Coordinates of C-alpha atoms in Angstrom, one line a residue:
M2 CA -26.2 -14.4 -31.1
S3 CA -25.8 -16.7 -34.3
A4 CA -22.5 -18.2 -35.4
V5 CA -21.1 -16.3 -38.0
K6 CA -20.9 -18.1 -41.5
K7 CA -17.1 -19.5 -41.9
K8 CA -15.7 -18.3 -45.5
S9 CA -14.9 -21.7 -47.6
A10 CA -11.0 -23.0 -46.7
S11 CA -8.6 -22.2 -48.9
T12 CA -6.4 -25.6 -50.0
E13 CA -3.5 -23.5 -49.4
P14 CA -2.8 -22.9 -45.5
L15 CA 1.0 -21.7 -46.4
T16 CA -0.7 -19.4 -48.9
A17 CA -3.3 -17.6 -45.9
L18 CA -0.3 -17.7 -43.3
E19 CA 1.9 -15.7 -46.4
G20 CA -1.3 -12.6 -46.3
I21 CA -0.2 -11.9 -42.6
S22 CA 3.0 -12.6 -41.7
H23 CA 3.9 -9.3 -42.4
L24 CA 2.6 -8.6 -39.5
T25 CA 4.1 -8.9 -36.0
G26 CA 3.1 -9.4 -31.9
K27 CA -0.4 -8.7 -31.2
A28 CA -0.9 -7.8 -34.6
F29 CA 0.4 -10.6 -35.6
F30 CA -1.5 -13.2 -32.9
Q31 CA -4.8 -11.4 -33.0
A32 CA -4.8 -12.1 -36.9
L33 CA -3.8 -16.1 -36.7
C34 CA -6.9 -16.5 -34.9
K35 CA -9.4 -14.8 -36.9
L36 CA -7.9 -16.4 -40.2
L37 CA -7.9 -19.7 -37.9
S38 CA -12.4 -18.7 -37.2
E39 CA -13.2 -17.3 -40.2
Q40 CA -11.0 -19.5 -42.9
Y41 CA -10.3 -22.6 -41.3
G42 CA -13.3 -24.1 -38.8
A43 CA -12.7 -22.6 -35.9
D44 CA -15.6 -21.6 -34.0
I45 CA -13.5 -20.2 -30.9
A46 CA -9.2 -19.5 -31.1
Y47 CA -7.1 -17.5 -29.1
I48 CA -2.9 -17.3 -27.8
S49 CA -2.3 -17.3 -24.3
Q50 CA 1.3 -17.0 -22.2
L51 CA 1.2 -19.6 -19.5
S52 CA 2.3 -18.4 -16.1
D53 CA 5.6 -19.4 -14.6
D54 CA 4.5 -22.0 -12.8
H55 CA 1.7 -23.3 -15.7
M56 CA -1.3 -22.5 -13.4
T57 CA -3.6 -20.2 -15.2
A58 CA -2.6 -18.2 -18.7
R59 CA -3.6 -14.9 -20.1
T60 CA -4.2 -14.8 -23.2
L61 CA -2.7 -12.6 -25.7
A62 CA -5.2 -12.8 -28.6
H63 CA -8.9 -14.5 -28.4
Y64 CA -11.3 -14.3 -31.3
E65 CA -15.1 -16.0 -31.0
N66 CA -18.1 -15.1 -32.3
G67 CA -16.4 -13.1 -35.2
A68 CA -15.3 -10.9 -32.4
S69 CA -12.0 -10.4 -30.5
K70 CA -11.8 -10.5 -27.3
P71 CA -10.2 -8.4 -24.2
A72 CA -7.6 -10.0 -22.7
T73 CA -8.3 -13.2 -19.6
D74 CA -6.7 -14.8 -17.3
Y75 CA -8.4 -18.7 -16.3
P76 CA -6.9 -21.3 -14.2
L77 CA -5.5 -24.1 -16.3
D78 CA -6.6 -27.1 -14.0
L79 CA -9.0 -30.0 -14.9
T80 CA -8.8 -28.2 -18.4
P81 CA -7.7 -29.5 -21.7
C82 CA -4.7 -26.3 -21.7
W83 CA -3.4 -28.0 -19.4
E84 CA -2.3 -31.1 -21.0
T85 CA -1.9 -28.7 -24.2
A86 CA 1.1 -27.1 -21.6
N87 CA 2.0 -29.5 -19.8
K88 CA 2.2 -32.4 -22.8
R89 CA 3.1 -31.2 -25.5
G90 CA -0.2 -30.8 -26.8
C91 CA -3.3 -32.6 -27.9
F92 CA -5.9 -33.4 -29.7
Y93 CA -9.7 -34.0 -29.4
G94 CA -11.3 -34.6 -32.4
S95 CA -14.3 -35.0 -30.8
A96 CA -16.4 -35.4 -26.9
V97 CA -13.9 -33.5 -25.7
R98 CA -16.7 -32.1 -22.8
E99 CA -16.9 -35.9 -22.4
T100 CA -13.1 -36.3 -21.2
Y101 CA -12.6 -32.9 -19.2
S102 CA -16.0 -33.1 -17.9
A103 CA -15.1 -30.4 -15.3
D104 CA -14.1 -27.7 -17.8
T105 CA -17.4 -25.6 -17.4
Y106 CA -16.3 -23.3 -21.0
L107 CA -16.8 -26.2 -22.6
E108 CA -19.9 -26.9 -21.7
E109 CA -20.7 -23.2 -22.2
H110 CA -20.1 -23.2 -26.1
E111 CA -20.7 -27.0 -26.3
I112 CA -17.4 -28.1 -27.3
E113 CA -17.3 -31.3 -29.6
G114 CA -13.0 -30.7 -31.8
Y115 CA -10.3 -29.2 -29.9
I116 CA -6.5 -29.1 -31.3
G117 CA -4.3 -27.4 -28.5
L118 CA -0.7 -26.6 -29.8
P119 CA 1.8 -25.7 -26.6
L120 CA 5.1 -23.2 -27.8
M121 CA 8.2 -23.6 -26.6
G122 CA 10.6 -21.4 -24.7
E123 CA 14.1 -20.8 -26.1
D124 CA 15.4 -23.6 -25.2
L125 CA 12.8 -25.8 -26.9
K126 CA 12.7 -27.4 -23.5
R127 CA 9.4 -26.0 -21.7
S128 CA 5.7 -24.5 -23.6
E129 CA 5.7 -21.0 -22.7
G130 CA 2.6 -20.4 -24.4
T131 CA -0.5 -22.1 -26.1
L132 CA -2.6 -21.8 -29.5
I133 CA -5.7 -23.4 -28.9
A134 CA -8.4 -23.8 -31.2
M135 CA -11.9 -25.3 -30.3
S136 CA -15.0 -26.3 -32.9
K137 CA -18.8 -27.0 -32.1
T138 CA -18.7 -29.7 -34.4
P139 CA -15.5 -33.1 -35.1
V140 CA -12.2 -31.4 -36.4
E141 CA -10.3 -33.9 -38.5
E142 CA -6.4 -34.7 -37.0
D143 CA -3.9 -32.9 -39.3
G144 CA -7.5 -31.8 -41.9
L145 CA -6.8 -28.2 -43.1
L146 CA -7.5 -26.4 -39.6
H147 CA -4.6 -28.7 -38.1
Q148 CA -2.5 -28.3 -41.0
V149 CA -2.2 -24.6 -41.0
M150 CA -2.3 -24.5 -36.7
K151 CA 0.8 -26.5 -37.5
L152 CA 2.3 -24.2 -40.0
A153 CA 1.7 -20.9 -37.4
R154 CA 3.2 -22.5 -34.3
S155 CA 6.8 -22.1 -35.3
R156 CA 6.2 -18.3 -36.8
A157 CA 3.8 -18.2 -33.2
Q158 CA 6.8 -19.1 -30.8
A159 CA 9.2 -16.7 -32.1
E160 CA 6.5 -13.4 -32.0
L161 CA 5.7 -14.9 -28.8
I162 CA 9.2 -15.0 -27.3
H163 CA 10.2 -11.6 -28.6
T164 CA 6.5 -10.4 -27.2
K165 CA 8.1 -11.8 -23.7
H166 CA 11.7 -10.3 -24.5
E167 CA 9.6 -6.7 -25.3
N168 CA 7.3 -6.1 -22.2
K169 CA 10.5 -7.3 -20.1
L170 CA 12.5 -4.5 -21.4
K171 CA 9.3 -1.8 -21.3
E172 CA 9.5 -3.2 -17.2
T173 CA 12.7 -2.5 -17.2
I174 CA 13.3 0.9 -19.0
S175 CA 9.6 1.7 -16.8
Q176 CA 11.5 0.9 -13.9
A177 CA 14.5 2.9 -14.9
L178 CA 12.5 5.8 -15.6
L179 CA 10.8 5.5 -12.4
L180 CA 14.0 5.1 -9.8
N181 CA 16.0 8.5 -12.1
Y182 CA 12.5 10.2 -11.0
S183 CA 12.6 9.1 -7.6
K184 CA 15.9 10.2 -7.2
S185 CA 15.5 13.6 -8.7
M186 CA 12.9 14.7 -6.5
F187 CA 15.1 12.8 -3.9
M188 CA 17.2 15.8 -4.9
A189 CA 15.1 18.0 -5.1
N190 CA 14.0 18.0 -1.5
I191 CA 17.7 17.3 -0.3
G192 CA 18.0 20.2 -1.7
H193 CA 15.4 22.6 -0.1
E194 CA 16.5 20.8 3.2
L195 CA 20.6 21.9 2.9
R196 CA 19.7 25.1 2.1
T197 CA 17.4 26.8 5.0
P198 CA 20.0 25.5 7.2
L199 CA 22.7 26.7 5.4
G200 CA 21.3 29.8 4.6
A201 CA 20.5 30.9 8.6
M202 CA 24.3 29.9 8.7
V203 CA 25.5 32.9 6.3
G204 CA 22.7 35.7 7.3
Y205 CA 23.2 35.3 11.2
A206 CA 27.3 35.1 9.5
S207 CA 26.6 37.9 7.2
L208 CA 25.3 40.6 10.7
I209 CA 28.3 39.6 12.9
R210 CA 30.2 40.5 9.7
D211 CA 28.7 43.4 9.1
G212 CA 28.9 45.3 12.5
Q213 CA 25.5 44.5 12.8
A214 CA 25.0 43.3 15.9
D215 CA 26.4 43.7 19.2
K216 CA 28.1 42.2 21.9
T217 CA 25.3 40.6 23.1
T218 CA 23.4 39.0 20.3
I219 CA 26.5 38.1 18.5
S220 CA 26.7 35.6 20.8
T221 CA 23.4 34.3 20.5
Y222 CA 24.2 34.8 16.8
A223 CA 27.0 32.1 17.1
N224 CA 24.3 30.3 19.1
N225 CA 22.2 30.6 15.5
I226 CA 25.2 29.5 13.6
C227 CA 26.4 26.4 15.7
S228 CA 22.7 25.0 16.1
S229 CA 22.4 25.1 11.8
G230 CA 26.0 23.6 11.9
E231 CA 25.0 20.6 13.0
E232 CA 21.6 20.4 11.6
L233 CA 23.6 20.3 8.5
L234 CA 26.3 17.5 9.9
A235 CA 23.6 15.4 10.7
L236 CA 21.3 16.1 7.8
I237 CA 24.9 14.6 5.5
G238 CA 25.2 12.2 7.8
D239 CA 22.1 11.1 7.2
I240 CA 22.4 11.2 3.0
M241 CA 25.8 9.3 3.2
S242 CA 24.0 6.2 5.3
L243 CA 20.8 5.5 3.0
A244 CA 23.3 5.5 0.4
M245 CA 25.8 3.3 1.7
L246 CA 23.3 1.1 2.8
E247 CA 21.4 1.3 -0.3
I248 CA 24.9 0.8 -2.6
S249 CA 26.5 -1.5 -0.1
D250 CA 25.8 -5.6 -0.1
E251 CA 28.1 -5.9 3.0
T252 CA 27.0 -8.2 5.2
S253 CA 26.4 -6.6 8.9
K254 CA 29.2 -7.9 11.5
K255 CA 27.2 -10.9 13.4
E256 CA 28.2 -10.3 17.1
K257 CA 26.9 -11.5 20.8
F258 CA 25.9 -8.2 22.4
D259 CA 23.1 -7.7 24.9
L260 CA 20.2 -5.1 24.1
L261 CA 20.5 -3.7 27.6
D262 CA 23.5 -1.9 27.3
I263 CA 23.1 -0.8 24.0
A264 CA 19.8 0.4 25.5
R265 CA 21.8 2.0 28.7
T266 CA 24.7 4.0 25.8
G267 CA 20.9 5.4 24.2
R268 CA 19.4 6.5 26.9
R269 CA 22.8 8.7 28.0
L270 CA 23.6 9.8 24.6
I271 CA 20.1 10.7 24.3
Q272 CA 20.1 12.7 27.7
Q273 CA 21.3 15.7 27.3
Q274 CA 19.5 16.6 23.9
A275 CA 16.0 15.8 25.7
G276 CA 16.4 17.9 28.9
S277 CA 16.9 20.8 26.7
K278 CA 13.7 20.0 26.7
N279 CA 12.5 19.4 29.8
L280 CA 11.4 15.7 29.0
A281 CA 12.2 12.7 31.1
V282 CA 14.0 9.3 29.3
S283 CA 12.9 7.0 31.9
A284 CA 14.3 2.6 31.3
A285 CA 12.0 -0.2 32.4
T286 CA 13.6 -2.3 34.5
R287 CA 14.5 -5.9 33.3
S288 CA 17.2 -7.9 35.6
D289 CA 18.1 -10.7 32.9
A290 CA 20.0 -10.0 29.5
L291 CA 17.9 -10.1 26.5
I292 CA 21.9 -11.5 24.2
V293 CA 21.2 -11.3 20.0
H294 CA 23.5 -11.9 17.6
G295 CA 23.8 -9.7 15.1
D296 CA 25.3 -5.8 15.2
A297 CA 26.3 -3.9 18.2
G298 CA 26.9 -0.7 15.9
H299 CA 24.1 -1.7 13.8
T300 CA 21.8 -1.4 16.9
K301 CA 23.1 1.6 18.3
K302 CA 22.4 3.8 15.3
A303 CA 19.4 2.5 14.6
L304 CA 18.8 3.3 18.3
M305 CA 20.3 6.6 18.4
N306 CA 17.7 7.7 15.1
I307 CA 14.7 6.9 16.9
L308 CA 15.6 8.3 20.1
S309 CA 16.2 11.6 17.9
N310 CA 13.2 11.0 16.3
A311 CA 11.7 10.6 20.1
V312 CA 13.2 13.5 21.5
K313 CA 12.5 15.8 17.9
Y314 CA 9.2 15.3 17.6
T315 CA 7.9 15.3 21.5
S316 CA 7.1 18.8 23.1
K317 CA 6.1 17.6 26.2
G318 CA 5.9 13.9 28.2
K319 CA 8.2 11.5 28.4
I320 CA 10.6 8.9 26.4
E321 CA 10.9 6.1 27.7
I322 CA 13.4 2.8 26.3
V323 CA 12.4 -0.3 26.2
V324 CA 14.0 -4.0 26.6
E325 CA 11.6 -7.2 26.6
A326 CA 11.2 -10.9 25.1
D327 CA 7.9 -11.0 23.6
G328 CA 5.3 -14.0 23.6
E329 CA 6.7 -15.0 19.9
G330 CA 10.9 -15.0 21.9
N331 CA 11.6 -12.6 19.9
A332 CA 13.6 -9.9 21.2
R333 CA 12.5 -5.5 20.8
L334 CA 14.5 -2.4 22.0
S335 CA 11.6 0.1 22.1
V336 CA 11.7 3.7 21.7
I337 CA 8.0 5.0 23.1
D338 CA 7.2 8.7 23.3
S339 CA 4.9 11.2 24.2
G340 CA 5.1 13.2 20.9
V341 CA 1.8 13.9 17.3
G342 CA 1.7 10.4 16.2
M343 CA 1.7 9.4 12.7
S344 CA -1.0 7.9 10.8
E345 CA -0.8 4.3 9.2
A346 CA 0.1 5.7 5.6
E347 CA 2.2 8.4 6.8
I348 CA 4.2 5.7 8.8
T349 CA 5.0 3.9 5.2
K350 CA 5.8 7.1 3.8
A351 CA 8.2 7.8 6.2
T352 CA 10.1 4.2 6.1
E353 CA 10.0 4.1 3.0
P354 CA 13.9 4.7 1.5
L355 CA 14.9 7.6 -0.7
G356 CA 10.9 9.4 0.9
T357 CA 10.5 12.4 2.7
F358 CA 8.2 13.3 5.1
T359 CA 4.8 14.9 4.4
H360 CA 2.8 14.5 7.7
A361 CA 2.0 16.3 11.4
Y362 CA 5.8 16.7 12.4
D363 CA 6.7 18.7 9.7
M364 CA 4.2 21.4 11.2
H365 CA 6.6 21.4 14.1
Q366 CA 9.8 20.9 12.5
E367 CA 11.4 20.0 9.0
G368 CA 13.4 16.9 8.5
A369 CA 14.4 15.4 5.2
G370 CA 12.5 12.1 7.0
L371 CA 16.2 9.5 6.4
G372 CA 16.7 8.3 10.0
L373 CA 13.8 5.7 9.6
P374 CA 14.5 4.8 6.5
I375 CA 18.2 4.1 8.3
T376 CA 16.9 2.5 11.1
A377 CA 14.9 0.3 8.3
L378 CA 18.8 -0.8 6.6
L379 CA 20.3 -0.5 9.5
M380 CA 18.1 -3.7 11.0
E381 CA 17.2 -5.5 7.9
R382 CA 21.2 -6.0 7.6
Q383 CA 21.8 -7.7 10.2
G384 CA 18.3 -9.9 10.5
G385 CA 16.5 -7.6 11.9
K386 CA 13.3 -4.8 11.5
L387 CA 11.7 -2.0 12.0
L388 CA 8.4 -1.9 13.4
I389 CA 6.4 1.5 14.4
E390 CA 2.7 2.1 15.8
S391 CA 1.6 5.1 15.6
E392 CA -1.7 7.1 16.2
K393 CA -1.7 10.9 15.9
G394 CA -1.5 13.1 18.6
K395 CA -1.1 10.0 21.0
G396 CA 2.8 9.2 20.3
T397 CA 4.9 6.4 18.9
K398 CA 6.6 3.1 19.8
A399 CA 9.6 2.1 17.2
H400 CA 10.3 -1.2 17.7
L401 CA 13.7 -2.7 17.0
I402 CA 12.9 -6.6 16.6
F403 CA 15.8 -9.4 16.6
P404 CA 13.9 -12.9 15.7
R405 CA 14.0 -15.6 18.1
E406 CA 16.9 -17.9 16.1
L407 CA 19.3 -14.7 16.6
V408 CA 18.2 -14.1 21.0
H409 CA 20.6 -15.8 23.4
E410 CA 18.7 -15.3 26.5
E411 CA 21.9 -14.5 29.6
E412 CA 21.7 -13.3 33.3
G413 CA 22.3 -9.9 34.1
D414 CA 21.0 -6.0 35.2
F415 CA 19.4 -3.0 33.2
I416 CA 20.4 -0.3 35.8

């Protein structure tokens, strides 16, 4: 592309700048770069915002060969832009390519003269952007191009600060809207889940009240009412637990406890529920205690959540509780089932806070999907984590993992 013929440079830089003073933000940046290029001799002019580590920058406005260019990211290392950002500016009247021979951009565009001014942040101590002008011919220090850039610098700094605040505000508003939407969807889903057991309870109770049930069916209806009530109580408990964990910054207890004791308790508490579905609950034998530093209460709740899921979503087969130290010294309390399983995408969705299950589990039994998010939070609060391994149709392995710095092994048994 042939070089654009530039207009005669104005001898009154301030007058030229007044012509774009009514513009703000990106419009001002674009107009300034165009002005520097078309009236004051710059072949390339751009304004960039620096990354926090001053290693890269992103153009906010870029004018080259008579046209605006799209925003782009570029590295600062081994370029005069790094000098501009970190040494309060730089000026090369000529031979800039000789100093920065590794800068392929300068070579490609045959740049000879370079002017770079930093755009400082609010504290005026650290640069947050750059104002750059390049020329294929030598440039004069304090020539018209340099003078215009110096005059425009303060305004460009103010616009950059304003742009950063505006973008931050937009991001905050966007996150607030997204959170509000997520909570609205969560409440809508929970409303559906609450109506299901409530509808069953009211329906069966109405049949009994209206005398539409004989003595035989009354007992059946009463059992159905109790089952729906238990489901409702469990759901409400999950909602309350998740809400408290989401908003509370309280730290978990730091105490020593044996994962084998937690496993014994979990097996004892889940046996009746598993027995109603003819599922066997077994435990891998371990002769030594596995002591961890954490919150025994949180761990017990986490274990019961994954055990309940295992029973709920396993129609046949068995459930196994395993306590072990892995090869890296981490402690694991695992629940292995032969249930319906999940895909990777479903695992990710299932463990998201305020998320709901939308996978194979729902084909078997409705549920709000709160157990795993709560379990993940219970583990995070005590320095551990939840890890799930699963494959559709081949069961699930759910691991409560304590990192090795929280593990202290002592002798004991697991009966």
